[in-house]
JSON list of C-alpha atoms in Angstrom, two decimals:
[
{"chain": "A", "resi": 488, "resn": "MET", "atom": "CA", "xyz": [91.74, 63.48, 100.34]},
{"chain": "A", "resi": 489, "resn": "ALA", "atom": "CA", "xyz": [88.59, 65.44, 99.43]},
{"chain": "A", "resi": 490, "resn": "THR", "atom": "CA", "xyz": [90.76, 68.25, 98.03]},
{"chain": "A", "resi": 491, "resn": "THR", "atom": "CA", "xyz": [92.56, 65.80, 95.72]},
{"chain": "A", "resi": 492, "resn": "ALA", "atom": "CA", "xyz": [89.25, 64.46, 94.37]},
{"chain": "A", "resi": 493, "resn": "LEU", "atom": "CA", "xyz": [87.96, 68.00, 93.84]},
{"chain": "A", "resi": 494, "resn": "LEU", "atom": "CA", "xyz": [91.15, 68.92, 91.97]},
{"chain": "A", "resi": 495, "resn": "GLU", "atom": "CA", "xyz": [90.90, 65.80, 89.79]},
{"chain": "A", "resi": 496, "resn": "ASN", "atom": "CA", "xyz": [87.28, 66.59, 88.94]},
{"chain": "A", "resi": 497, "resn": "SER", "atom": "CA", "xyz": [88.20, 70.18, 88.09]},
{"chain": "A", "resi": 498, "resn": "ILE", "atom": "CA", "xyz": [91.08, 69.10, 85.85]},
{"chain": "A", "resi": 499, "resn": "ASP", "atom": "CA", "xyz": [88.82, 66.54, 84.15]},
{"chain": "A", "resi": 500, "resn": "ALA", "atom": "CA", "xyz": [86.25, 69.28, 83.47]},
{"chain": "A", "resi": 501, "resn": "ILE", "atom": "CA", "xyz": [88.91, 71.63, 82.06]},
{"chain": "A", "resi": 502, "resn": "SER", "atom": "CA", "xyz": [90.31, 68.80, 79.95]},
{"chain": "A", "resi": 503, "resn": "HIS", "atom": "CA", "xyz": [86.86, 68.07, 78.52]},
{"chain": "A", "resi": 504, "resn": "ARG", "atom": "CA", "xyz": [86.32, 71.74, 77.62]},
{"chain": "A", "resi": 505, "resn": "VAL", "atom": "CA", "xyz": [89.75, 72.00, 75.96]},
{"chain": "A", "resi": 506, "resn": "ARG", "atom": "CA", "xyz": [89.07, 68.88, 73.85]},
{"chain": "A", "resi": 507, "resn": "THR", "atom": "CA", "xyz": [85.55, 69.86, 72.79]},
{"chain": "A", "resi": 508, "resn": "GLN", "atom": "CA", "xyz": [85.74, 73.62, 72.22]},
{"chain": "A", "resi": 509, "resn": "SER", "atom": "CA", "xyz": [85.51, 75.12, 68.75]},
{"chain": "A", "resi": 510, "resn": "ASN", "atom": "CA", "xyz": [88.71, 76.15, 66.99]},
{"chain": "A", "resi": 511, "resn": "TRP", "atom": "CA", "xyz": [87.15, 79.20, 65.30]},
{"chain": "A", "resi": 512, "resn": "HIS", "atom": "CA", "xyz": [90.32, 81.23, 65.93]},
{"chain": "A", "resi": 513, "resn": "ILE", "atom": "CA", "xyz": [92.39, 78.75, 63.89]},
{"chain": "A", "resi": 514, "resn": "THR", "atom": "CA", "xyz": [95.47, 78.87, 66.09]},
{"chain": "A", "resi": 515, "resn": "SER", "atom": "CA", "xyz": [97.21, 76.01, 67.77]},
{"chain": "A", "resi": 516, "resn": "ASP", "atom": "CA", "xyz": [97.73, 76.32, 71.51]},
{"chain": "A", "resi": 517, "resn": "PRO", "atom": "CA", "xyz": [95.28, 79.18, 72.05]},
{"chain": "A", "resi": 518, "resn": "GLN", "atom": "CA", "xyz": [95.37, 81.36, 75.14]},
{"chain": "A", "resi": 519, "resn": "TYR", "atom": "CA", "xyz": [92.12, 83.12, 75.94]},
{"chain": "A", "resi": 520, "resn": "LEU", "atom": "CA", "xyz": [93.04, 86.46, 77.44]},
{"chain": "A", "resi": 521, "resn": "VAL", "atom": "CA", "xyz": [90.56, 88.65, 79.25]},
{"chain": "A", "resi": 522, "resn": "ARG", "atom": "CA", "xyz": [91.47, 92.31, 78.87]},
{"chain": "A", "resi": 523, "resn": "ARG", "atom": "CA", "xyz": [90.03, 95.74, 79.42]},
{"chain": "A", "resi": 524, "resn": "LYS", "atom": "CA", "xyz": [90.82, 99.15, 78.00]},
{"chain": "A", "resi": 525, "resn": "GLU", "atom": "CA", "xyz": [92.94, 101.34, 80.21]},
{"chain": "A", "resi": 526, "resn": "ARG", "atom": "CA", "xyz": [93.37, 105.04, 79.57]},
{"chain": "A", "resi": 527, "resn": "ILE", "atom": "CA", "xyz": [96.65, 106.80, 80.25]},
{"chain": "A", "resi": 528, "resn": "TYR", "atom": "CA", "xyz": [95.93, 110.49, 80.81]},
{"chain": "A", "resi": 529, "resn": "GLY", "atom": "CA", "xyz": [98.10, 113.58, 80.72]},
{"chain": "A", "resi": 530, "resn": "LEU", "atom": "CA", "xyz": [99.97, 112.92, 77.49]},
{"chain": "A", "resi": 531, "resn": "SER", "atom": "CA", "xyz": [101.18, 115.74, 75.29]},
{"chain": "A", "resi": 532, "resn": "PHE", "atom": "CA", "xyz": [98.71, 116.57, 72.53]},
{"chain": "A", "resi": 533, "resn": "GLU", "atom": "CA", "xyz": [101.38, 115.99, 69.89]},
{"chain": "A", "resi": 534, "resn": "TYR", "atom": "CA", "xyz": [101.65, 112.33, 71.02]},
{"chain": "A", "resi": 535, "resn": "ALA", "atom": "CA", "xyz": [98.02, 111.72, 71.91]},
{"chain": "A", "resi": 536, "resn": "PRO", "atom": "CA", "xyz": [95.46, 112.72, 69.31]},
{"chain": "A", "resi": 537, "resn": "GLN", "atom": "CA", "xyz": [92.59, 111.74, 71.63]},
{"chain": "A", "resi": 538, "resn": "THR", "atom": "CA", "xyz": [91.54, 114.28, 74.23]},
{"chain": "A", "resi": 539, "resn": "THR", "atom": "CA", "xyz": [89.16, 114.48, 77.15]},
{"chain": "A", "resi": 540, "resn": "TRP", "atom": "CA", "xyz": [88.49, 116.62, 80.20]},
{"chain": "A", "resi": 541, "resn": "ILE", "atom": "CA", "xyz": [89.60, 115.63, 83.71]},
{"chain": "A", "resi": 542, "resn": "ASN", "atom": "CA", "xyz": [88.09, 116.90, 86.94]},
{"chain": "A", "resi": 543, "resn": "ILE", "atom": "CA", "xyz": [91.18, 118.33, 88.63]},
{"chain": "A", "resi": 544, "resn": "GLU", "atom": "CA", "xyz": [90.01, 117.72, 92.21]},
{"chain": "A", "resi": 545, "resn": "GLU", "atom": "CA", "xyz": [88.71, 114.16, 91.69]},
{"chain": "A", "resi": 546, "resn": "GLY", "atom": "CA", "xyz": [91.24, 113.03, 89.09]},
{"chain": "A", "resi": 547, "resn": "GLU", "atom": "CA", "xyz": [88.40, 111.43, 87.13]},
{"chain": "A", "resi": 548, "resn": "GLU", "atom": "CA", "xyz": [87.18, 111.95, 83.60]},
{"chain": "A", "resi": 549, "resn": "ALA", "atom": "CA", "xyz": [84.27, 114.39, 83.40]},
{"chain": "A", "resi": 550, "resn": "ALA", "atom": "CA", "xyz": [80.76, 113.23, 82.53]},
{"chain": "A", "resi": 551, "resn": "GLN", "atom": "CA", "xyz": [79.99, 113.20, 78.79]},
{"chain": "A", "resi": 552, "resn": "GLY", "atom": "CA", "xyz": [77.63, 116.19, 79.01]},
{"chain": "A", "resi": 553, "resn": "THR", "atom": "CA", "xyz": [80.29, 118.26, 80.77]},
{"chain": "A", "resi": 554, "resn": "ILE", "atom": "CA", "xyz": [82.92, 117.17, 78.22]},
{"chain": "A", "resi": 555, "resn": "ASN", "atom": "CA", "xyz": [80.65, 118.31, 75.38]},
{"chain": "A", "resi": 556, "resn": "LEU", "atom": "CA", "xyz": [80.16, 121.76, 76.96]},
{"chain": "A", "resi": 557, "resn": "LEU", "atom": "CA", "xyz": [83.85, 122.21, 77.78]},
{"chain": "A", "resi": 558, "resn": "GLU", "atom": "CA", "xyz": [84.95, 121.02, 74.34]},
{"chain": "A", "resi": 559, "resn": "ALA", "atom": "CA", "xyz": [82.54, 123.46, 72.64]},
{"chain": "A", "resi": 560, "resn": "ARG", "atom": "CA", "xyz": [84.04, 126.27, 74.73]},
{"chain": "A", "resi": 561, "resn": "TYR", "atom": "CA", "xyz": [87.55, 125.10, 73.84]},
{"chain": "A", "resi": 562, "resn": "GLN", "atom": "CA", "xyz": [86.67, 125.14, 70.13]},
{"chain": "A", "resi": 563, "resn": "ARG", "atom": "CA", "xyz": [85.26, 128.69, 70.51]},
{"chain": "A", "resi": 564, "resn": "ASP", "atom": "CA", "xyz": [88.00, 130.39, 72.52]},
{"chain": "A", "resi": 565, "resn": "GLY", "atom": "CA", "xyz": [90.82, 127.91, 73.21]},
{"chain": "A", "resi": 566, "resn": "THR", "atom": "CA", "xyz": [90.16, 127.63, 76.96]},
{"chain": "A", "resi": 567, "resn": "ASP", "atom": "CA", "xyz": [91.79, 124.33, 77.97]},
{"chain": "A", "resi": 568, "resn": "GLU", "atom": "CA", "xyz": [91.54, 124.73, 81.75]},
{"chain": "A", "resi": 569, "resn": "THR", "atom": "CA", "xyz": [88.83, 125.96, 84.08]},
{"chain": "A", "resi": 570, "resn": "ALA", "atom": "CA", "xyz": [88.64, 126.11, 87.87]},
{"chain": "A", "resi": 571, "resn": "ASN", "atom": "CA", "xyz": [87.62, 122.42, 88.00]},
{"chain": "A", "resi": 572, "resn": "TYR", "atom": "CA", "xyz": [88.61, 120.84, 84.67]},
{"chain": "A", "resi": 573, "resn": "ARG", "atom": "CA", "xyz": [91.66, 120.45, 82.46]},
{"chain": "A", "resi": 574, "resn": "ARG", "atom": "CA", "xyz": [91.80, 119.26, 78.84]},
{"chain": "A", "resi": 575, "resn": "VAL", "atom": "CA", "xyz": [94.31, 116.41, 78.51]},
{"chain": "A", "resi": 576, "resn": "GLY", "atom": "CA", "xyz": [95.55, 114.02, 75.88]},
{"chain": "A", "resi": 577, "resn": "TYR", "atom": "CA", "xyz": [95.25, 110.30, 76.45]},
{"chain": "A", "resi": 578, "resn": "ALA", "atom": "CA", "xyz": [96.10, 106.94, 74.94]},
{"chain": "A", "resi": 579, "resn": "GLU", "atom": "CA", "xyz": [94.34, 103.62, 75.40]},
{"chain": "A", "resi": 580, "resn": "ARG", "atom": "CA", "xyz": [95.99, 100.27, 75.88]},
{"chain": "A", "resi": 581, "resn": "ASP", "atom": "CA", "xyz": [94.77, 96.79, 76.65]},
{"chain": "A", "resi": 582, "resn": "GLU", "atom": "CA", "xyz": [95.31, 95.80, 80.27]},
{"chain": "A", "resi": 583, "resn": "HIS", "atom": "CA", "xyz": [95.66, 92.05, 80.81]},
{"chain": "A", "resi": 584, "resn": "ILE", "atom": "CA", "xyz": [93.39, 90.74, 83.55]},
{"chain": "A", "resi": 585, "resn": "GLN", "atom": "CA", "xyz": [93.43, 86.92, 83.33]},
{"chain": "A", "resi": 586, "resn": "SER", "atom": "CA", "xyz": [94.40, 83.98, 81.05]},
{"chain": "A", "resi": 587, "resn": "PHE", "atom": "CA", "xyz": [92.37, 80.83, 80.39]},
{"chain": "A", "resi": 588, "resn": "PHE", "atom": "CA", "xyz": [92.67, 77.52, 78.56]},
{"chain": "A", "resi": 589, "resn": "THR", "atom": "CA", "xyz": [89.09, 77.72, 77.28]},
{"chain": "A", "resi": 590, "resn": "GLU", "atom": "CA", "xyz": [86.87, 80.39, 75.80]},
{"chain": "A", "resi": 591, "resn": "GLU", "atom": "CA", "xyz": [84.00, 79.20, 77.99]},
{"chain": "A", "resi": 592, "resn": "ALA", "atom": "CA", "xyz": [85.96, 79.81, 81.21]},
{"chain": "A", "resi": 593, "resn": "ALA", "atom": "CA", "xyz": [87.08, 83.24, 79.98]},
{"chain": "A", "resi": 594, "resn": "ARG", "atom": "CA", "xyz": [83.52, 84.29, 79.17]},
{"chain": "A", "resi": 595, "resn": "GLU", "atom": "CA", "xyz": [82.27, 82.98, 82.53]},
{"chain": "A", "resi": 596, "resn": "PHE", "atom": "CA", "xyz": [84.94, 85.05, 84.28]},
{"chain": "A", "resi": 597, "resn": "MET", "atom": "CA", "xyz": [83.93, 88.15, 82.34]},
{"chain": "A", "resi": 598, "resn": "LYS", "atom": "CA", "xyz": [80.27, 87.69, 83.24]},
{"chain": "A", "resi": 599, "resn": "ARG", "atom": "CA", "xyz": [80.99, 87.09, 86.95]},
{"chain": "A", "resi": 600, "resn": "ASN", "atom": "CA", "xyz": [83.47, 89.97, 87.31]},
{"chain": "A", "resi": 601, "resn": "GLU", "atom": "CA", "xyz": [82.12, 92.83, 85.21]},
{"chain": "A", "resi": 602, "resn": "HIS", "atom": "CA", "xyz": [81.07, 94.63, 88.40]},
{"chain": "A", "resi": 603, "resn": "ARG", "atom": "CA", "xyz": [84.70, 94.58, 89.50]},
{"chain": "A", "resi": 604, "resn": "TYR", "atom": "CA", "xyz": [86.58, 95.34, 86.28]},
{"chain": "A", "resi": 605, "resn": "GLY", "atom": "CA", "xyz": [84.00, 97.13, 84.15]},
{"chain": "A", "resi": 606, "resn": "PRO", "atom": "CA", "xyz": [83.71, 96.35, 80.43]},
{"chain": "A", "resi": 607, "resn": "MET", "atom": "CA", "xyz": [86.12, 93.63, 79.33]},
{"chain": "A", "resi": 608, "resn": "HIS", "atom": "CA", "xyz": [86.87, 91.92, 76.03]},
{"chain": "A", "resi": 609, "resn": "LEU", "atom": "CA", "xyz": [88.28, 88.58, 74.95]},
{"chain": "A", "resi": 610, "resn": "TYR", "atom": "CA", "xyz": [91.50, 88.33, 72.96]},
{"chain": "A", "resi": 611, "resn": "VAL", "atom": "CA", "xyz": [92.77, 85.01, 71.61]},
{"chain": "A", "resi": 612, "resn": "ASP", "atom": "CA", "xyz": [96.54, 84.73, 71.47]},
{"chain": "A", "resi": 613, "resn": "SER", "atom": "CA", "xyz": [98.79, 81.82, 70.59]},
{"chain": "A", "resi": 614, "resn": "ALA", "atom": "CA", "xyz": [101.10, 80.10, 73.04]},
{"chain": "A", "resi": 615, "resn": "TYR", "atom": "CA", "xyz": [103.64, 79.73, 70.24]},
{"chain": "A", "resi": 616, "resn": "ARG", "atom": "CA", "xyz": [107.09, 79.28, 71.83]},
{"chain": "A", "resi": 617, "resn": "ASN", "atom": "CA", "xyz": [105.52, 79.07, 75.31]},
{"chain": "A", "resi": 618, "resn": "HIS", "atom": "CA", "xyz": [106.62, 75.53, 76.15]},
{"chain": "A", "resi": 619, "resn": "GLU", "atom": "CA", "xyz": [105.05, 75.52, 79.62]},
{"chain": "A", "resi": 620, "resn": "TRP", "atom": "CA", "xyz": [101.59, 76.47, 78.32]},
{"chain": "A", "resi": 621, "resn": "GLN", "atom": "CA", "xyz": [101.91, 73.98, 75.46]},
{"chain": "A", "resi": 622, "resn": "ALA", "atom": "CA", "xyz": [102.88, 71.16, 77.83]},
{"chain": "A", "resi": 623, "resn": "VAL", "atom": "CA", "xyz": [99.94, 71.76, 80.17]},
{"chain": "A", "resi": 624, "resn": "ARG", "atom": "CA", "xyz": [97.52, 72.11, 77.23]},
{"chain": "A", "resi": 625, "resn": "GLU", "atom": "CA", "xyz": [98.85, 68.90, 75.69]},
{"chain": "A", "resi": 626, "resn": "HIS", "atom": "CA", "xyz": [98.34, 67.13, 79.01]},
{"chain": "A", "resi": 627, "resn": "LEU", "atom": "CA", "xyz": [94.74, 68.39, 79.12]},
{"chain": "A", "resi": 628, "resn": "LEU", "atom": "CA", "xyz": [94.10, 67.28, 75.53]},
{"chain": "A", "resi": 629, "resn": "ASN", "atom": "CA", "xyz": [95.39, 63.76, 76.19]},
{"chain": "A", "resi": 630, "resn": "ARG", "atom": "CA", "xyz": [93.86, 63.23, 79.62]}
]
């Protein structure tokens, strides 16, 4: 019984936020998507114009100071691998973390979870042709 009341209160709160939030993004049926940048390393230089240096043993990107030194050496003599580091191409893509009905909830999530996910950003998408999302959002708007 207490769980049902808690759920009702939570849905009422979400409904209120959906009805009262700003529509600055000017899209119907918005989805607030929390994302972060993910790097995909090891790509061929002809496909990945961005480069960095990876610590071979740790599999992690080198510190910026080390990258600067290694890149200067690469520019001087073409050395793209040392005993501990390798120059690699990379691409970045947005990794989806979580979806929300309100911007407020998305921003709260980002604030509470930055320690877990690192830097995140908010992307507003449209639920165009997503009948399930539209139905739930419509229910929240008319509650």
